[in-house]
Each structure stands twice: as structure tokens, then as C-alpha cells.
CSV table of C-alpha atoms in Angstrom, one decimal:
chain,number,residue,atom,x,y,z
X,1,MET,CA,27.7,-36.0,2.2
X,2,GLU,CA,27.5,-36.3,6.0
X,3,TYR,CA,23.9,-35.2,6.0
X,4,ILE,CA,23.0,-37.8,3.4
X,5,LEU,CA,24.6,-40.5,5.5
X,6,ILE,CA,22.7,-39.3,8.6
X,7,PHE,CA,19.5,-39.2,6.6
X,8,ILE,CA,19.8,-42.7,5.2
X,9,SER,CA,21.1,-44.1,8.5
X,10,ALA,CA,18.3,-42.6,10.6
X,11,ILE,CA,15.5,-43.8,8.3
X,12,PHE,CA,16.7,-47.3,7.4
X,13,VAL,CA,19.7,-48.5,9.3
X,14,ASN,CA,19.1,-47.1,12.8
X,15,ASN,CA,15.3,-46.8,12.6
X,16,ILE,CA,14.2,-45.4,15.9
X,17,VAL,CA,11.3,-47.9,16.3
X,18,LEU,CA,12.6,-51.1,14.6
X,19,SER,CA,16.3,-50.8,15.6
X,20,GLN,CA,16.4,-48.7,18.8
X,21,PHE,CA,12.9,-49.7,20.1
X,22,LEU,CA,11.9,-46.1,21.0
X,23,GLY,CA,8.3,-45.1,20.3
X,24,ILE,CA,6.8,-48.5,20.6
X,25,CYS,CA,3.5,-47.4,22.2
X,26,PRO,CA,2.3,-45.3,19.3
X,27,PHE,CA,3.8,-47.8,16.9
X,28,LEU,CA,1.5,-50.5,18.2
X,29,GLY,CA,-1.4,-48.3,19.2
X,30,VAL,CA,-1.9,-46.1,16.1
X,31,SER,CA,-1.1,-48.6,13.5
X,32,LYS,CA,-4.5,-50.1,12.7
X,33,LYS,CA,-5.3,-47.7,9.8
X,34,VAL,CA,-2.9,-46.1,7.3
X,35,ASP,CA,-4.7,-42.8,7.5
X,36,THR,CA,-4.2,-42.6,11.3
X,37,ALA,CA,-0.6,-43.7,11.0
X,38,LEU,CA,0.1,-41.0,8.4
X,39,GLY,CA,-1.5,-38.4,10.7
X,40,MET,CA,0.5,-39.6,13.7
X,41,SER,CA,3.7,-39.6,11.6
X,42,ALA,CA,3.1,-36.0,10.6
X,43,ALA,CA,2.4,-34.9,14.2
X,44,VAL,CA,5.5,-36.8,15.4
X,45,ALA,CA,7.7,-35.3,12.6
X,46,PHE,CA,6.5,-31.8,13.5
X,47,VAL,CA,7.0,-32.2,17.2
X,48,LEU,CA,10.3,-34.0,16.9
X,49,THR,CA,11.8,-31.4,14.6
X,50,ILE,CA,10.6,-28.4,16.6
X,51,ALA,CA,11.5,-30.1,19.9
X,52,THR,CA,15.0,-30.8,18.8
X,53,ILE,CA,15.6,-27.2,17.8
X,54,VAL,CA,14.1,-25.8,21.1
X,55,THR,CA,15.8,-28.4,23.3
X,56,PHE,CA,19.2,-27.9,21.6
X,57,LEU,CA,19.0,-24.1,22.1
X,58,ILE,CA,17.9,-24.6,25.8
X,59,GLN,CA,20.7,-27.0,26.4
X,60,LYS,CA,23.4,-24.9,24.8
X,61,TYR,CA,22.4,-21.4,26.0
X,62,VAL,CA,20.6,-22.1,29.3
X,63,LEU,CA,21.5,-25.4,30.9
X,64,ASP,CA,25.2,-25.6,29.8
X,65,ALA,CA,25.7,-21.9,30.3
X,66,PHE,CA,24.5,-21.9,33.9
X,67,GLY,CA,25.8,-25.3,34.9
X,68,LEU,CA,22.3,-26.8,35.0
X,69,ALA,CA,22.9,-29.8,32.8
X,70,TYR,CA,21.4,-32.1,35.5
X,71,LEU,CA,18.0,-30.6,34.7
X,72,GLN,CA,18.1,-31.8,31.1
X,73,THR,CA,15.5,-34.6,31.2
X,74,ILE,CA,12.9,-32.6,33.1
X,75,THR,CA,13.4,-29.5,31.0
X,76,PHE,CA,13.1,-31.5,27.8
X,77,ILE,CA,9.9,-33.2,29.0
X,78,LEU,CA,8.3,-29.9,29.8
X,79,VAL,CA,9.3,-28.4,26.4
X,80,ILE,CA,7.9,-31.5,24.6
X,81,ALA,CA,4.7,-31.4,26.6
X,82,ALA,CA,4.2,-27.7,25.6
X,83,LEU,CA,4.8,-28.5,22.0
X,84,VAL,CA,2.4,-31.4,22.0
X,85,GLN,CA,-0.3,-29.1,23.5
X,86,MET,CA,0.3,-26.7,20.7
X,87,VAL,CA,0.0,-29.4,18.0
X,88,GLU,CA,-3.2,-30.7,19.7
X,89,ILE,CA,-4.8,-27.2,19.6
X,90,ILE,CA,-3.8,-26.8,15.9
X,91,LEU,CA,-5.1,-30.2,14.9
X,92,LYS,CA,-8.4,-29.6,16.7
X,93,LYS,CA,-8.9,-26.4,14.6
X,94,VAL,CA,-7.4,-27.5,11.3
X,95,SER,CA,-8.4,-31.2,11.1
X,96,PRO,CA,-11.0,-32.3,13.6
X,97,SER,CA,-11.3,-35.8,11.9
X,98,LEU,CA,-7.6,-36.4,12.3
X,99,TYR,CA,-7.8,-35.1,15.9
X,100,GLN,CA,-10.6,-37.6,16.6
X,101,ALA,CA,-8.8,-40.4,14.9
X,102,LEU,CA,-5.7,-39.9,16.9
X,103,GLY,CA,-7.7,-39.8,20.1
X,104,VAL,CA,-5.7,-40.6,23.2
X,105,PHE,CA,-2.5,-41.2,21.3
X,106,LEU,CA,-2.0,-37.5,20.5
X,107,PRO,CA,-1.4,-36.6,24.2
X,108,LEU,CA,0.8,-39.7,24.4
X,109,ILE,CA,3.3,-38.0,22.1
X,110,THR,CA,4.2,-36.1,25.2
X,111,THR,CA,5.5,-39.3,26.8
X,112,ASN,CA,6.7,-40.8,23.5
X,113,CYS,CA,10.2,-41.9,24.3
X,114,CYS,CA,11.1,-41.4,20.7
X,115,ILE,CA,10.8,-37.6,21.0
X,116,LEU,CA,12.7,-37.4,24.3
X,117,GLY,CA,15.3,-39.9,23.1
X,118,VAL,CA,16.1,-38.1,19.9
X,119,ALA,CA,16.4,-34.7,21.8
X,120,ILE,CA,18.9,-36.3,24.2
X,121,LEU,CA,20.7,-38.2,21.4
X,122,VAL,CA,21.4,-35.0,19.5
X,123,ILE,CA,23.1,-33.6,22.6
X,124,GLN,CA,25.0,-36.8,23.4
X,125,LYS,CA,26.3,-37.1,19.8
X,126,ASP,CA,27.4,-33.5,20.1
X,127,TYR,CA,25.7,-32.5,16.8
X,128,ASP,CA,25.5,-28.9,15.8
X,129,LEU,CA,22.0,-27.4,15.3
X,130,LEU,CA,21.7,-28.1,11.6
X,131,THR,CA,23.0,-31.7,11.9
X,132,GLY,CA,20.7,-32.2,14.9
X,133,VAL,CA,17.7,-31.0,12.8
X,134,VAL,CA,18.6,-33.3,9.9
X,135,TYR,CA,19.0,-36.2,12.3
X,136,ALA,CA,15.6,-35.4,14.0
X,137,PHE,CA,13.7,-35.0,10.8
X,138,SER,CA,15.3,-38.1,9.3
X,139,THR,CA,14.4,-40.0,12.5
X,140,ALA,CA,10.8,-38.7,12.2
X,141,LEU,CA,10.7,-39.9,8.6
X,142,GLY,CA,12.0,-43.3,9.7
X,143,PHE,CA,9.4,-43.5,12.4
X,144,GLY,CA,6.7,-42.5,9.9
X,145,LEU,CA,7.9,-45.1,7.3
X,146,ALA,CA,7.9,-47.9,9.9
X,147,LEU,CA,4.5,-46.8,11.3
X,148,THR,CA,2.9,-46.6,7.8
X,149,LEU,CA,4.3,-49.9,6.6
X,150,PHE,CA,3.1,-51.6,9.8
X,151,ALA,CA,-0.3,-50.0,9.5
X,152,GLY,CA,-0.6,-51.2,5.9
X,153,LEU,CA,0.4,-54.7,6.9
X,154,ARG,CA,-2.1,-54.7,9.7
X,155,GLU,CA,-4.9,-53.6,7.3
X,156,GLN,CA,-4.0,-56.4,5.0
X,157,MET,CA,-4.0,-58.9,8.0
X,158,SER,CA,-7.6,-57.9,8.8
X,159,LEU,CA,-8.6,-59.4,5.5
X,160,VAL,CA,-6.9,-62.7,6.2
X,161,ASN,CA,-8.2,-65.6,8.3
X,162,ILE,CA,-5.8,-65.7,11.3
X,163,PRO,CA,-6.1,-68.4,14.0
X,164,LYS,CA,-8.0,-67.2,17.0
X,165,GLY,CA,-5.0,-67.5,19.4
X,166,MET,CA,-2.9,-65.3,17.1
X,167,GLN,CA,-5.4,-62.5,16.5
X,168,GLY,CA,-4.7,-59.0,17.8
X,169,THR,CA,-1.5,-58.4,19.7
X,170,PRO,CA,0.3,-61.7,19.1
X,171,ILE,CA,0.2,-61.4,15.3
X,172,ALA,CA,1.0,-57.6,15.5
X,173,LEU,CA,4.1,-58.4,17.5
X,174,ILE,CA,5.2,-61.1,15.2
X,175,THR,CA,4.7,-58.8,12.2
X,176,ALA,CA,6.6,-56.0,14.0
X,177,GLY,CA,9.5,-58.5,14.5
X,178,LEU,CA,9.5,-59.5,10.9
X,179,LEU,CA,9.5,-55.8,9.8
X,180,ALA,CA,12.4,-55.2,12.1
X,181,MET,CA,14.3,-58.1,10.6
X,182,ALA,CA,13.6,-56.7,7.1
X,183,PHE,CA,15.1,-53.4,8.2
X,184,MET,CA,18.2,-55.2,9.5
X,185,GLY,CA,18.9,-55.9,5.8
X,186,PHE,CA,19.9,-52.2,5.5
X,187,SER,CA,22.6,-52.5,8.3
X,188,GLY,CA,25.5,-53.0,5.9
X,189,VAL,CA,24.5,-50.1,3.6
X,190,VAL,CA,25.8,-47.2,5.8
X,191,LYS,CA,28.5,-47.1,8.3
X,192,ILE,CA,28.2,-44.3,10.8
């Protein structure tokens, strides 16, 4: 039951982008097309899940064991950077079109505060490995849901006549705010 609560909470109630405001850069930058948003969501889900496993093990068996907890942030950043490079190499070989579509935003996963934030939150919340992986994967699904919904809304807005002063970033930010308010409706569903 605990895993179901974590799953629902991470996706809807405590959405990493719309509630905790982590991962805003790719949320705004890669959300112009649904296809690109889905690809970015998959890449973030993979990196986030693997990064959580690796950083958890490094924290418990290296940093805590040797009293090096103060190196947590720099260590996690290096691990995430290495994982993103691995994803970039794989995407370049497997799906060149997705690799081209993601463009500069794929290397930006390295500095995506969503990835680092979740890795640190798993340690701060004192989750065990399985709970941490469930939390990370659920958070990645929540990120993907928000990104894909936002991309769909932005595609629809491109078909509508929007006043010149509101085109581009202003209407995107207003739409993101409305989407965040819509997700606030889930706040009473799960208490964690």
C-alpha cells in the first residue's frame, strides 16, 4: 500500500515540475511538440531511475561508510553526467531522429535539477532502495505526464490566434500556471 501511495503522490500530488518546481528548463524548452516531449520523458525516466539506484548505493556504501557525506552533491552530479552521456550515445545509435529532436536539451539533463533533486530527496527521506526506485520512477512518470500534457496544450495553442504580446513565453508561462493549478486539485487525494 505504501508503494501505491508513493506512486500516486509523486505523479499527481507532489508533481516534481508543477508542485516542487524542479526541472523547469526542459519543461519549458522541450514542450513544443508531443513527440519530443515523449522522448525527453523517456530519457529522463531512464536517467532518473538509474541515477537513483547508483547514487543510493554510492551514498550508503561509499560516502556514509567513509564519512564523506559532504561530497554528496558533487558525487551525484558526476554520476548523473556519466549516465546522461551513456543515454546520449545510445540515442545517437538507436534513434537519430529523436537525438536530433532533443538537440541541446539532452545534455541539459545533466544539469536538470529534477534528477539531482530526486536523488537527494531519496537520501533525505531515508528511503530504502526499493522505495527510492519506486519514488524515482513515479516522479519520472509525473514529469513525463506534465511535460506531455504541456506539449499537447502548446501544440493546440499554435492553432489559435493569440494576441501578439502574449505569444511565445508569456502564454506558455500562463498555461504552465493553469496546469499547476489543475494538479493542485489532487492535493487532498493522498496524505503522505
